[in-house]
Tab-separated table of C-alpha atoms in Angstrom:
chain	number	residue	atom	x	y	z
A	29	MET	CA	-9.379	-25.510	-14.127
A	30	ASN	CA	-5.579	-25.934	-13.812
A	31	VAL	CA	-4.055	-23.707	-11.204
A	32	LYS	CA	-0.448	-23.278	-10.213
A	33	ILE	CA	0.516	-21.177	-6.874
A	34	PHE	CA	3.849	-19.714	-6.263
A	35	GLN	CA	4.586	-18.025	-3.134
A	36	LEU	CA	8.372	-17.123	-1.533
A	37	HIS	CA	8.801	-14.480	1.321
A	38	LYS	CA	11.639	-11.653	1.357
A	39	ARG	CA	15.116	-12.571	2.817
A	40	SER	CA	14.878	-9.973	5.314
A	41	VAL	CA	12.093	-11.757	7.569
A	42	TYR	CA	14.245	-15.098	7.235
A	43	GLU	CA	11.027	-17.558	7.729
A	44	TYR	CA	7.715	-18.205	5.385
A	45	SER	CA	5.591	-17.703	8.492
A	46	SER	CA	6.453	-13.959	8.240
A	47	ILE	CA	5.081	-13.379	4.817
A	48	GLN	CA	3.071	-10.590	4.499
A	49	ASP	CA	1.364	-11.517	1.205
A	50	LYS	CA	-1.583	-13.945	1.283
A	51	TYR	CA	-3.735	-15.935	-1.001
A	52	SER	CA	-6.832	-17.856	-0.737
A	53	PHE	CA	-9.126	-19.737	-3.209
A	54	ASN	CA	-12.265	-21.622	-3.841
A	55	ALA	CA	-11.438	-23.914	-7.102
A	56	SER	CA	-14.939	-25.367	-7.043
A	57	GLN	CA	-16.260	-21.968	-7.286
A	58	GLY	CA	-13.708	-20.629	-9.108
A	59	VAL	CA	-12.746	-17.752	-7.022
A	60	PHE	CA	-9.329	-16.468	-6.060
A	61	ALA	CA	-7.700	-13.845	-4.094
A	62	ILE	CA	-4.492	-12.697	-3.425
A	63	ALA	CA	-3.448	-9.344	-0.931
A	64	ASP	CA	-0.310	-7.891	0.241
A	65	GLY	CA	0.114	-6.407	3.545
A	66	ALA	CA	1.605	-3.482	4.096
A	67	THR	CA	5.141	-3.579	6.335
A	68	GLN	CA	4.264	-0.035	7.760
A	69	GLY	CA	0.905	-1.206	9.178
A	70	TYR	CA	0.039	-3.150	12.546
A	71	LYS	CA	-0.196	-6.822	11.868
A	72	SER	CA	-0.943	-6.436	7.926
A	73	GLU	CA	-0.198	-9.973	7.413
A	74	ILE	CA	-3.367	-10.832	9.416
A	75	TRP	CA	-5.217	-8.054	8.085
A	76	ALA	CA	-4.346	-9.564	4.294
A	77	ASN	CA	-5.534	-12.846	5.306
A	78	LEU	CA	-8.638	-11.796	6.575
A	79	LEU	CA	-9.376	-10.077	3.357
A	80	VAL	CA	-8.656	-13.236	0.961
A	81	ASP	CA	-10.088	-15.722	3.202
A	82	ASN	CA	-13.643	-13.921	3.695
A	83	PHE	CA	-13.568	-13.061	0.042
A	84	VAL	CA	-13.693	-16.565	-1.222
A	85	LYS	CA	-16.393	-17.421	1.108
A	86	THR	CA	-18.502	-14.389	-0.069
A	87	PRO	CA	-17.228	-12.758	-3.005
A	88	THR	CA	-18.736	-9.595	-4.553
A	89	PHE	CA	-17.604	-7.002	-7.255
A	90	ILE	CA	-19.760	-4.477	-6.747
A	91	ALA	CA	-17.542	-1.886	-4.748
A	92	SER	CA	-20.095	-0.388	-2.496
A	93	SER	CA	-20.872	-3.812	-1.272
A	94	LEU	CA	-17.271	-5.171	-1.140
A	95	ILE	CA	-16.739	-1.661	1.080
A	96	GLU	CA	-19.347	-2.932	3.611
A	97	ASP	CA	-17.817	-6.739	3.766
A	98	PHE	CA	-14.395	-5.032	4.555
A	99	LYS	CA	-15.556	-2.683	6.977
A	100	ARG	CA	-17.081	-6.081	9.177
A	101	TYR	CA	-13.902	-7.428	8.757
A	102	ALA	CA	-11.945	-4.246	10.118
A	103	SER	CA	-14.234	-4.026	13.436
A	104	ASN	CA	-13.357	-7.964	14.076
A	105	PHE	CA	-9.661	-7.238	13.530
A	106	LYS	CA	-9.560	-4.436	16.132
A	107	GLN	CA	-11.525	-6.405	18.424
A	108	GLN	CA	-8.673	-9.235	18.330
A	109	ASP	CA	-6.267	-8.904	20.711
A	110	LEU	CA	-3.115	-9.424	18.894
A	111	SER	CA	-0.770	-7.683	21.048
A	112	LEU	CA	2.550	-8.924	22.503
A	113	LYS	CA	2.172	-10.838	25.473
A	114	THR	CA	4.087	-9.275	27.911
A	115	ASP	CA	4.320	-7.802	31.476
A	116	ASN	CA	7.018	-4.928	30.204
A	117	PRO	CA	4.389	-1.793	30.281
A	118	ALA	CA	7.194	-0.476	27.637
A	119	PHE	CA	6.046	-2.948	25.341
A	120	ARG	CA	2.564	-2.865	25.789
A	121	LEU	CA	2.311	0.961	25.338
A	122	ALA	CA	4.501	0.642	21.863
A	123	GLU	CA	1.914	-2.109	20.814
A	124	GLU	CA	-1.135	-0.320	21.295
A	125	ARG	CA	0.218	2.977	19.809
A	126	LYS	CA	0.953	0.806	16.606
A	127	LYS	CA	-2.103	-0.756	16.826
A	128	GLN	CA	-3.981	2.655	16.495
A	129	GLN	CA	-2.623	3.085	13.041
A	130	GLY	CA	-4.432	-0.114	11.779
A	131	ALA	CA	-3.272	-2.314	9.197
A	132	TYR	CA	-3.037	-1.840	5.449
A	133	ALA	CA	-3.293	-4.206	2.277
A	134	THR	CA	-3.615	-3.911	-1.180
A	135	PHE	CA	-6.137	-6.842	-2.755
A	136	MET	CA	-7.506	-8.221	-5.902
A	137	GLY	CA	-10.071	-10.959	-6.495
A	138	VAL	CA	-11.301	-12.565	-9.164
A	139	SER	CA	-13.850	-15.148	-10.238
A	140	PHE	CA	-14.758	-17.402	-13.368
A	141	ILE	CA	-18.072	-18.414	-14.434
A	142	ASN	CA	-18.564	-20.789	-17.306
A	143	ASN	CA	-16.398	-18.441	-20.086
A	144	LYS	CA	-16.569	-15.242	-18.315
A	145	PHE	CA	-14.181	-13.866	-16.117
A	146	ILE	CA	-14.429	-10.674	-13.867
A	147	TYR	CA	-11.861	-8.985	-11.233
A	148	ILE	CA	-11.973	-6.306	-8.725
A	149	SER	CA	-9.044	-4.874	-7.094
A	150	SER	CA	-7.444	-1.839	-5.151
A	151	GLY	CA	-3.969	-1.080	-4.835
A	152	ASP	CA	-1.039	-2.080	-6.756
A	153	VAL	CA	-1.405	-5.498	-7.517
A	154	CYS	CA	-1.942	-6.749	-11.299
A	155	GLY	CA	-3.398	-9.393	-13.490
A	156	PHE	CA	-2.332	-10.822	-16.979
A	157	LEU	CA	-4.234	-12.178	-19.652
A	158	VAL	CA	-2.414	-13.983	-22.015
A	159	ARG	CA	-3.711	-15.271	-25.163
A	160	GLY	CA	-1.546	-17.058	-27.477
A	161	ASP	CA	1.258	-14.764	-28.396
A	162	GLU	CA	-0.608	-11.598	-26.783
A	163	ILE	CA	-0.573	-10.414	-23.301
A	164	CYS	CA	-2.564	-7.818	-21.716
A	165	SER	CA	-2.365	-6.535	-18.026
A	166	PHE	CA	-5.178	-5.346	-15.771
A	167	PRO	CA	-6.002	-3.082	-14.308
A	168	HIS	CA	-2.573	-1.577	-14.825
A	169	LYS	CA	-1.113	-1.152	-18.159
A	170	THR	CA	2.210	0.329	-17.179
A	171	ILE	CA	4.677	0.769	-14.534
A	172	ASP	CA	3.771	3.984	-13.706
A	173	ASP	CA	-0.174	3.078	-13.389
A	174	LEU	CA	1.002	0.341	-11.044
A	175	GLU	CA	3.054	2.733	-8.853
A	176	ASN	CA	0.490	5.185	-8.727
A	177	ASP	CA	-2.142	3.158	-7.734
A	178	LYS	CA	-2.188	4.125	-3.703
A	179	GLY	CA	-5.569	2.341	-2.972
A	180	PHE	CA	-4.324	0.769	-0.111
A	181	LEU	CA	-7.128	-0.897	2.244
A	182	GLY	CA	-6.777	0.416	5.622
A	183	THR	CA	-8.404	-1.021	8.672
A	184	GLN	CA	-8.616	2.571	10.282
A	185	PRO	CA	-9.757	4.427	6.955
A	186	LEU	CA	-12.300	1.834	6.585
A	187	LEU	CA	-14.115	2.300	10.028
A	188	GLU	CA	-13.890	6.173	9.291
A	189	ASP	CA	-15.605	5.511	6.171
A	190	LYS	CA	-12.443	7.254	4.345
A	191	VAL	CA	-12.263	4.263	1.861
A	192	MET	CA	-14.469	5.478	-1.592
A	193	VAL	CA	-15.738	3.206	-4.384
A	194	GLY	CA	-13.564	5.284	-6.483
A	195	GLN	CA	-10.348	3.572	-5.434
A	196	PHE	CA	-11.460	-0.055	-6.765
A	197	LYS	CA	-10.948	-1.076	-10.440
A	198	THR	CA	-13.163	-3.746	-11.637
A	199	SER	CA	-14.020	-5.478	-15.090
A	200	GLU	CA	-15.024	-8.719	-17.041
A	201	ALA	CA	-14.145	-10.326	-20.109
A	202	THR	CA	-14.893	-13.246	-22.013
A	203	LEU	CA	-12.263	-15.942	-22.122
A	204	GLU	CA	-11.395	-18.381	-25.211
A	205	VAL	CA	-10.067	-21.680	-25.052
A	206	ASN	CA	-6.620	-21.476	-23.885
A	207	ASP	CA	-6.422	-18.341	-22.003
A	208	ILE	CA	-4.378	-17.904	-18.977
A	209	ILE	CA	-4.826	-15.554	-16.242
A	210	ILE	CA	-1.970	-14.473	-13.829
A	211	LEU	CA	-2.195	-12.559	-10.494
A	212	ALA	CA	0.689	-11.261	-9.270
A	213	THR	CA	1.686	-8.825	-6.020
A	214	ASP	CA	3.418	-5.725	-6.776
A	215	ALA	CA	7.180	-6.689	-7.271
A	216	ILE	CA	6.987	-9.788	-9.641
A	217	ALA	CA	4.071	-7.854	-11.411
A	218	ARG	CA	6.392	-4.672	-11.941
A	219	LEU	CA	9.209	-7.047	-13.364
A	220	LEU	CA	6.302	-8.614	-15.622
A	221	LEU	CA	5.164	-5.274	-16.765
A	222	LYS	CA	8.803	-4.363	-17.705
A	223	GLU	CA	9.748	-7.517	-19.230
A	224	ARG	CA	6.838	-9.325	-20.582
A	225	GLU	CA	9.081	-12.183	-22.054
A	226	GLN	CA	9.094	-13.295	-18.190
A	227	ILE	CA	5.688	-14.232	-18.453
A	228	ASN	CA	6.777	-17.439	-20.702
A	229	VAL	CA	9.517	-18.470	-17.928
A	230	LEU	CA	6.918	-18.635	-15.359
A	231	LEU	CA	4.622	-20.772	-17.287
A	232	ASN	CA	7.481	-23.100	-17.849
A	233	LEU	CA	7.840	-23.344	-14.058
A	234	SER	CA	6.990	-26.966	-12.376
A	235	SER	CA	8.868	-27.429	-9.344
A	236	TYR	CA	9.370	-25.151	-6.166
A	237	ASP	CA	13.036	-25.697	-6.551
A	238	SER	CA	12.867	-24.162	-10.200
A	239	PHE	CA	10.635	-21.249	-8.749
A	240	TYR	CA	13.009	-20.688	-5.867
A	241	GLN	CA	16.243	-20.349	-8.070
A	242	TYR	CA	14.413	-18.443	-10.607
A	243	ILE	CA	13.628	-15.633	-7.820
A	244	LEU	CA	16.867	-15.770	-6.487
A	245	ASN	CA	18.763	-15.201	-9.257
A	246	LEU	CA	16.392	-12.262	-10.213
A	247	TRP	CA	17.147	-10.842	-6.776
A	248	GLU	CA	21.065	-11.217	-6.935
A	249	THR	CA	20.994	-9.619	-10.262
A	250	LYS	CA	19.012	-6.720	-8.788
A	251	ARG	CA	16.548	-7.038	-11.569
A	252	LEU	CA	13.604	-7.945	-9.333
A	253	GLU	CA	13.002	-6.040	-5.971
A	254	GLU	CA	13.203	-8.361	-2.998
A	255	ASP	CA	10.007	-8.551	-1.668
A	256	ASP	CA	7.522	-11.117	-0.978
A	257	ILE	CA	6.219	-12.643	-4.216
A	258	THR	CA	3.204	-14.231	-4.989
A	259	ILE	CA	1.980	-15.463	-8.504
A	260	CYS	CA	-1.079	-17.472	-9.269
A	261	ILE	CA	-1.418	-19.343	-12.853
A	262	ILE	CA	-4.871	-19.947	-13.763
A	263	GLU	CA	-5.652	-22.083	-16.756
A	264	PRO	CA	-9.617	-21.954	-16.818
A	265	SER	CA	-10.066	-24.501	-19.737
A	266	LYS	CA	-7.630	-26.910	-19.012
A	267	GLN	CA	-8.308	-29.883	-16.627
A	268	GLY	CA	-6.465	-30.528	-13.600
A	269	THR	CA	-6.235	-29.025	-9.722
A	270	VAL	CA	-4.594	-26.451	-7.652
A	271	THR	CA	-0.845	-27.241	-6.898
A	272	GLU	CA	1.302	-24.898	-4.600
A	273	PHE	CA	4.392	-24.131	-4.862
A	274	LEU	CA	5.515	-23.258	-1.214
A	275	PRO	CA	8.988	-23.459	0.954
A	276	PRO	CA	9.190	-26.283	2.904
A	277	SER	CA	8.485	-26.021	6.458
A	278	ASP	CA	11.806	-26.617	7.948
A	279	PHE	CA	13.263	-23.670	5.301
A	280	SER	CA	14.590	-20.323	6.468
A	281	PHE	CA	17.077	-17.712	4.771
A	282	PRO	CA	20.429	-17.284	7.042
A	283	LYS	CA	20.066	-14.663	9.211
A	284	GLU	CA	22.595	-11.934	9.278
A	285	ASP	CA	24.818	-10.294	11.714
A	286	LYS	CA	23.581	-7.115	13.641
A	287	PRO	CA	24.367	-3.982	12.081
A	288	ASN	CA	27.183	-1.699	13.634
A	289	TYR	CA	25.152	1.030	14.937
A	290	VAL	CA	28.472	2.803	16.056
A	291	GLN	CA	29.794	2.949	12.905
A	292	MET	CA	26.384	3.953	11.376
A	293	LEU	CA	26.558	6.897	13.463
A	294	ASN	CA	29.089	8.553	11.510
A	295	GLU	CA	27.109	7.753	8.224
A	296	PRO	CA	23.781	8.914	8.618
A	297	THR	CA	23.048	8.307	4.583
A	298	THR	CA	24.088	4.618	5.476
A	299	ALA	CA	22.112	4.532	8.456
A	300	VAL	CA	18.884	5.534	6.869
A	301	GLY	CA	19.241	3.168	3.879
A	302	ASN	CA	19.806	0.204	6.787
A	303	ILE	CA	16.716	1.323	8.914
A	304	ASN	CA	14.353	-1.403	7.680
A	305	ASP	CA	17.333	-3.641	8.201
A	306	ALA	CA	17.130	-2.679	12.058
A	307	LYS	CA	13.802	-3.717	12.078
A	308	ARG	CA	14.688	-7.327	11.778
A	309	GLU	CA	16.936	-7.146	15.224
A	310	ILE	CA	13.798	-7.293	17.117
A	311	ASP	CA	13.444	-11.197	16.632
A	312	LYS	CA	16.935	-11.322	17.941
A	313	LEU	CA	16.292	-9.531	20.685
A	314	ARG	CA	13.515	-11.638	22.172
A	315	SER	CA	16.012	-14.540	22.393
A	316	GLN	CA	18.825	-12.275	23.955
A	317	LEU	CA	15.830	-11.425	26.468
A	318	THR	CA	15.377	-15.330	27.282
A	319	HIS	CA	18.817	-15.863	27.589
A	320	SER	CA	19.182	-12.508	30.023
A	321	ASN	CA	16.317	-13.680	32.188
A	322	PHE	CA	18.095	-17.031	32.815
A	323	GLN	CA	21.487	-14.974	33.901
A	324	TYR	CA	19.064	-12.882	35.779
A	325	GLN	CA	17.565	-16.013	38.189
A	326	LYS	CA	21.254	-17.116	38.566
A	327	LEU	CA	22.400	-13.689	39.808
A	328	ARG	CA	19.420	-13.161	42.048
A	329	GLN	CA	20.623	-15.928	44.211
A	330	LYS	CA	24.010	-14.388	44.622
A	331	ASN	CA	23.596	-10.378	44.927
A	332	ARG	CA	20.387	-8.483	45.073
A	333	TRP	CA	22.039	-5.370	44.189
A	334	LYS	CA	23.632	-6.519	41.013
A	335	VAL	CA	20.018	-8.125	40.104
A	336	ALA	CA	18.961	-4.622	40.767
A	337	ALA	CA	21.313	-3.002	38.318
A	338	LEU	CA	21.199	-5.784	35.672
A	339	SER	CA	17.328	-5.345	35.829
A	340	VAL	CA	17.705	-1.618	34.944
A	341	ALA	CA	20.215	-2.224	32.275
A	342	LEU	CA	17.903	-4.907	30.384
A	343	LEU	CA	14.759	-2.904	30.525
A	344	GLY	CA	17.264	0.051	28.685
A	345	VAL	CA	18.351	-1.939	26.495
A	346	VAL	CA	14.711	-3.595	25.400
A	347	LEU	CA	13.082	-0.263	25.449
A	348	TYR	CA	16.001	1.762	23.311
A	349	SER	CA	15.626	-1.544	20.800
A	350	TYR	CA	12.246	-1.779	20.391
A	351	ILE	CA	11.451	1.903	20.670
A	352	GLN	CA	13.747	2.408	17.600
A	353	GLN	CA	12.236	-0.189	15.345
A	354	SER	CA	8.609	-0.691	16.651
A	355	LEU	CA	7.312	2.662	17.996
A	356	PRO	CA	4.692	4.124	16.033
A	357	ALA	CA	6.175	6.936	13.636
A	358	PRO	CA	4.136	9.891	15.019
A	359	LEU	CA	6.684	10.114	17.736
A	360	PHE	CA	9.432	11.110	15.365
A	361	ILE	CA	7.410	11.889	11.984
A	362	ASN	CA	4.120	12.993	12.011
A	363	ARG	CA	1.348	11.641	9.426
A	364	VAL	CA	2.075	13.243	5.922
A	365	ASP	CA	-0.341	13.101	2.783
A	366	SER	CA	0.475	13.710	-0.452
A	367	ASP	CA	-1.273	17.130	-0.710
A	368	ASP	CA	0.679	18.268	2.574
A	369	THR	CA	3.096	21.109	2.119
A	370	VAL	CA	4.540	20.706	5.834
A	371	MET	CA	5.888	17.701	7.717
A	372	SER	CA	6.892	17.730	11.550
A	373	GLY	CA	7.586	15.468	14.420
A	374	THR	CA	9.433	15.085	17.461
A	375	ILE	CA	12.809	14.137	18.567
A	376	PRO	CA	14.602	14.088	21.860
A	377	LYS	CA	15.865	17.827	22.703
A	378	GLY	CA	19.324	18.640	21.691
A	379	ALA	CA	19.653	15.823	19.384
A	380	ASP	CA	20.649	16.220	15.471
A	381	ALA	CA	18.455	14.732	12.843
A	382	PHE	CA	18.727	13.904	9.072
A	383	ILE	CA	15.188	13.994	7.212
A	384	TYR	CA	15.141	12.099	3.590
A	385	ALA	CA	12.540	11.493	1.045
A	386	ASP	CA	12.807	8.252	-0.680
A	387	LYS	CA	16.439	7.993	0.869
A	388	LYS	CA	17.781	11.448	-0.441
A	389	MET	CA	18.375	14.002	2.067
A	390	ILE	CA	16.091	16.950	2.342
A	391	ALA	CA	16.668	18.558	5.536
A	392	LYS	CA	18.810	18.746	8.529
A	393	ILE	CA	17.778	19.713	12.181
A	394	GLU	CA	20.324	20.776	14.340
A	395	ASN	CA	20.507	21.081	18.235
A	396	SER	CA	16.539	20.246	18.523
A	397	SER	CA	14.182	21.931	20.805
A	398	GLY	CA	12.288	18.824	20.676
A	399	LYS	CA	9.609	19.236	17.919
A	400	TRP	CA	10.946	19.916	14.412
A	401	VAL	CA	8.781	21.400	11.579
A	402	TYR	CA	9.955	21.322	7.799
A	403	GLN	CA	8.317	23.526	5.360
A	404	MET	CA	8.863	21.126	1.937
A	405	LYS	CA	9.502	22.899	-1.382
A	406	MET	CA	7.404	20.431	-3.061
A	407	SER	CA	4.555	18.033	-2.181
A	408	TYR	CA	5.377	14.191	-2.358
A	409	PRO	CA	3.540	11.610	-3.958
A	410	ALA	CA	1.636	8.945	-2.132
A	411	GLY	CA	4.223	5.635	-1.306
A	412	THR	CA	7.019	8.252	-1.110
A	413	GLU	CA	9.190	6.803	1.987
A	414	ILE	CA	10.014	9.537	4.469
A	415	GLY	CA	12.572	8.853	6.941
A	416	ILE	CA	14.533	10.352	9.791
A	417	HIS	CA	17.853	9.492	11.310
A	418	ILE	CA	18.368	10.814	14.840
A	419	LEU	CA	21.934	11.261	16.502
A	420	ASN	CA	21.431	11.631	20.286
A	421	LYS	CA	24.410	11.647	21.951
A	422	LYS	CA	26.131	8.575	21.599
A	423	GLU	CA	23.149	6.837	19.993
A	424	SER	CA	22.077	6.404	16.499
A	425	TYR	CA	18.503	5.400	15.460
A	426	GLY	CA	16.050	6.506	12.759
A	427	PHE	CA	12.476	5.636	11.334
A	428	THR	CA	10.532	5.901	8.186
A	429	ARG	CA	7.039	6.533	7.385
A	430	VAL	CA	4.968	6.349	4.324
A	431	VAL	CA	3.321	9.243	2.515
A	432	MET	CA	-0.165	8.605	2.352
A	433	ALA	CA	-2.728	8.664	-0.531
A	434	THR	CA	-5.627	11.045	0.045
A	435	GLN	CA	-9.139	10.740	-1.077
A	436	ALA	CA	-8.362	12.611	-4.301
A	437	ASP	CA	-5.331	10.460	-5.170
A	438	THR	CA	-7.479	7.069	-4.816
A	439	PHE	CA	-10.767	8.258	-6.435
A	440	ASN	CA	-11.212	6.882	-10.142
A	441	LEU	CA	-12.729	9.579	-11.590
A	442	VAL	CA	-15.152	8.960	-15.079
A	443	ILE	CA	-15.134	11.789	-17.227
A	444	PRO	CA	-18.713	12.561	-18.621
A	445	LYS	CA	-19.734	13.458	-22.122
A	446	LYS	CA	-19.047	16.764	-22.720
A	447	ILE	CA	-21.788	19.392	-22.778
A	448	GLU	CA	-21.788	22.452	-25.242
A	449	VAL	CA	-22.050	25.938	-23.562
A	450	LYS	CA	-22.310	29.560	-25.381
A	451	ASN	CA	-19.105	31.218	-23.703
A	452	PRO	CA	-16.681	28.444	-22.479
A	453	ALA	CA	-14.933	31.690	-20.764
A	454	ASP	CA	-18.018	32.611	-18.866
A	455	LEU	CA	-20.592	29.977	-17.899
A	456	SER	CA	-24.198	30.905	-16.629
A	457	ASN	CA	-25.245	29.340	-13.661
A	458	SER	CA	-27.608	26.784	-15.179
A	459	GLU	CA	-24.654	25.857	-17.263
A	460	LYS	CA	-22.228	24.995	-13.887
A	461	SER	CA	-25.482	22.948	-12.532
A	462	ALA	CA	-25.420	21.304	-15.921
A	463	LEU	CA	-21.997	20.330	-15.853
A	464	LYS	CA	-22.203	19.297	-12.120
A	465	ASP	CA	-24.973	16.963	-12.578
A	466	SER	CA	-23.267	15.458	-15.736
A	467	LEU	CA	-20.342	14.624	-13.407
A	468	ILE	CA	-22.349	13.088	-10.493
A	469	SER	CA	-24.330	11.292	-13.197
A	470	LYS	CA	-20.967	9.239	-13.829
A	471	ASN	CA	-19.658	9.286	-10.330
A	472	LYS	CA	-22.461	8.800	-8.023
A	473	THR	CA	-20.423	8.651	-4.722
A	474	LEU	CA	-19.918	12.881	-5.707
A	475	GLU	CA	-23.375	13.595	-4.661
A	476	ASN	CA	-22.511	14.872	-1.155
A	477	THR	CA	-18.936	16.198	-2.087
A	478	ALA	CA	-18.423	19.675	-2.422
A	479	ILE	CA	-17.964	21.072	-6.252
A	480	SER	CA	-16.887	24.479	-7.443
A	481	ILE	CA	-16.216	25.684	-11.089
A	482	ASP	CA	-14.053	28.794	-11.882
A	483	SER	CA	-12.994	29.940	-15.185
A	484	VAL	CA	-10.593	27.337	-15.950
A	485	SER	CA	-11.589	24.124	-13.811
A	486	LEU	CA	-14.246	22.185	-11.927
A	487	ASN	CA	-12.813	21.512	-8.732
A	488	ILE	CA	-13.851	19.043	-6.186
A	489	THR	CA	-13.015	18.858	-2.327
A	490	PHE	CA	-13.290	15.712	-0.713
A	491	PRO	CA	-14.598	14.990	2.898
A	492	ASP	CA	-10.748	14.385	3.692
A	493	ASP	CA	-10.387	18.196	2.550
A	494	SER	CA	-8.005	16.721	-0.728
A	495	LYS	CA	-8.664	18.688	-3.701
A	496	LYS	CA	-8.920	17.495	-7.592
A	497	ALA	CA	-8.904	20.183	-10.423
A	498	ILE	CA	-10.365	19.002	-13.824
A	499	SER	CA	-9.692	21.320	-16.696
A	500	LEU	CA	-13.004	22.487	-18.087
A	501	LYS	CA	-11.461	21.802	-21.575
A	502	LYS	CA	-12.298	18.026	-20.806
A	503	LEU	CA	-15.937	18.673	-19.950
A	504	ILE	CA	-17.192	21.702	-22.226
A	505	ASN	CA	-17.269	22.419	-25.834
A	506	ALA	CA	-18.310	26.079	-27.190
A	507	SER	CA	-21.659	25.681	-28.725
A	508	LYS	CA	-21.825	25.133	-32.654
A	509	THR	CA	-25.182	27.199	-33.023
A	510	LYS	CA	-24.935	30.496	-34.007
A	511	GLU	CA	-27.184	32.878	-32.434
A	512	LYS	CA	-29.353	34.562	-34.571
A	513	SER	CA	-29.241	38.480	-34.890
A	514	PHE	CA	-31.534	41.256	-34.792
A	515	TRP	CA	-31.337	41.375	-38.154
A	516	ASP	CA	-31.652	37.388	-38.982
A	517	THR	CA	-35.216	37.883	-36.910
A	518	LEU	CA	-36.518	40.313	-39.265
A	519	GLN	CA	-38.339	38.987	-42.594
A	520	PHE	CA	-37.785	40.671	-45.778
A	521	TRP	CA	-39.552	40.014	-48.810
A	522	LYS	CA	-37.282	39.002	-51.678
A	523	GLU	CA	-37.217	40.640	-54.603
């Protein structure tokens, strides 16, 4: 087996140590895994690493068993003390609140046994089977399929038994000689689904420098989303080893100047577009804090009153900068699910705010009373970025939150074979019961789920109260057997 693994972090995190994509492998057993930690989660890069490292040690491709494994990892993750080591109560409070949200990641694991290939995945990661001139992607066939898969594996949903078997996709295939398997995280997968010819470029990369220039060019020309990049190219029938093409240990992208927040005050649209840029500032703030502490010690010898004033100012800067970049979204935007019609949150009294969905302004709040509520004109699909930009006196800051997928979104429903009924417009109780049994036989996890049937659809209500409706036209057919009339039952002598 010959394997090439390429990885590069996005420019906004500067250093490779901050990459949230993770991979792991056990080449001797033919097991590989990739995961993409979600930026919005708490320490998602650590969670993603737990998923891939543990999977390659004890791989399983049965979704229910994998969920149980992931629940154990989530429990271990929650028990770890990953918080920032500081005596500052503001930092500790913010860290604890963010920790309560938990970590999120998408995942794909694969295994090669003889000429068999099997995979299991959840979320917007993708694989590609290259066979000669033919390319087959899995489990997603199109960009829409990829983007609509919101199967994030969250530590809290796992611990609360809210991750369902239906959000996992698994399949197996028989490989032929010279087949190639490619595993890719979302950004590069999106490009490969759109431009299949890029796969040939990837297959010919043979050094980190060529890979780096290739990705950099795609970023500069705006053809590739600026995100962490992970690519695993696996040739099962070819003799070789695993070669990893990673950034040098001393490499980092050049850091940018701090954004001008005063200018952003009068440009709310630009401000929301730069919210993610503001998150970078926490690293710079730490170095500034170290320098300020040095100045603090010098002043302490000269004037205790000046020291007190500096302490207050320093705490204010730290608290303001940290809150605007790291404090959990519920202070500004409460959780939003894909089936919600109302969003809400809390902002300072008297402040103005702009609410955005995918960077398009949808509402404006003026002279807030503290809590805000917005009746949405439409529900937003899972993965939509909701942003709030707050203008409070001379301060300007913002926050973003991603619309979360419901169990109805992530459940991979299998439609059973249609059953025949006498009158599709008026099902009998026995026909409804047969219809439910037929659906559950193909979807075992629905056994304890509320299912109702009306005149046009079968309706499933999941434990999180999200709903999925299936048209009866997909489930039933009118019986072709004609009922015998009274006259048909009479016997007549033939003349």
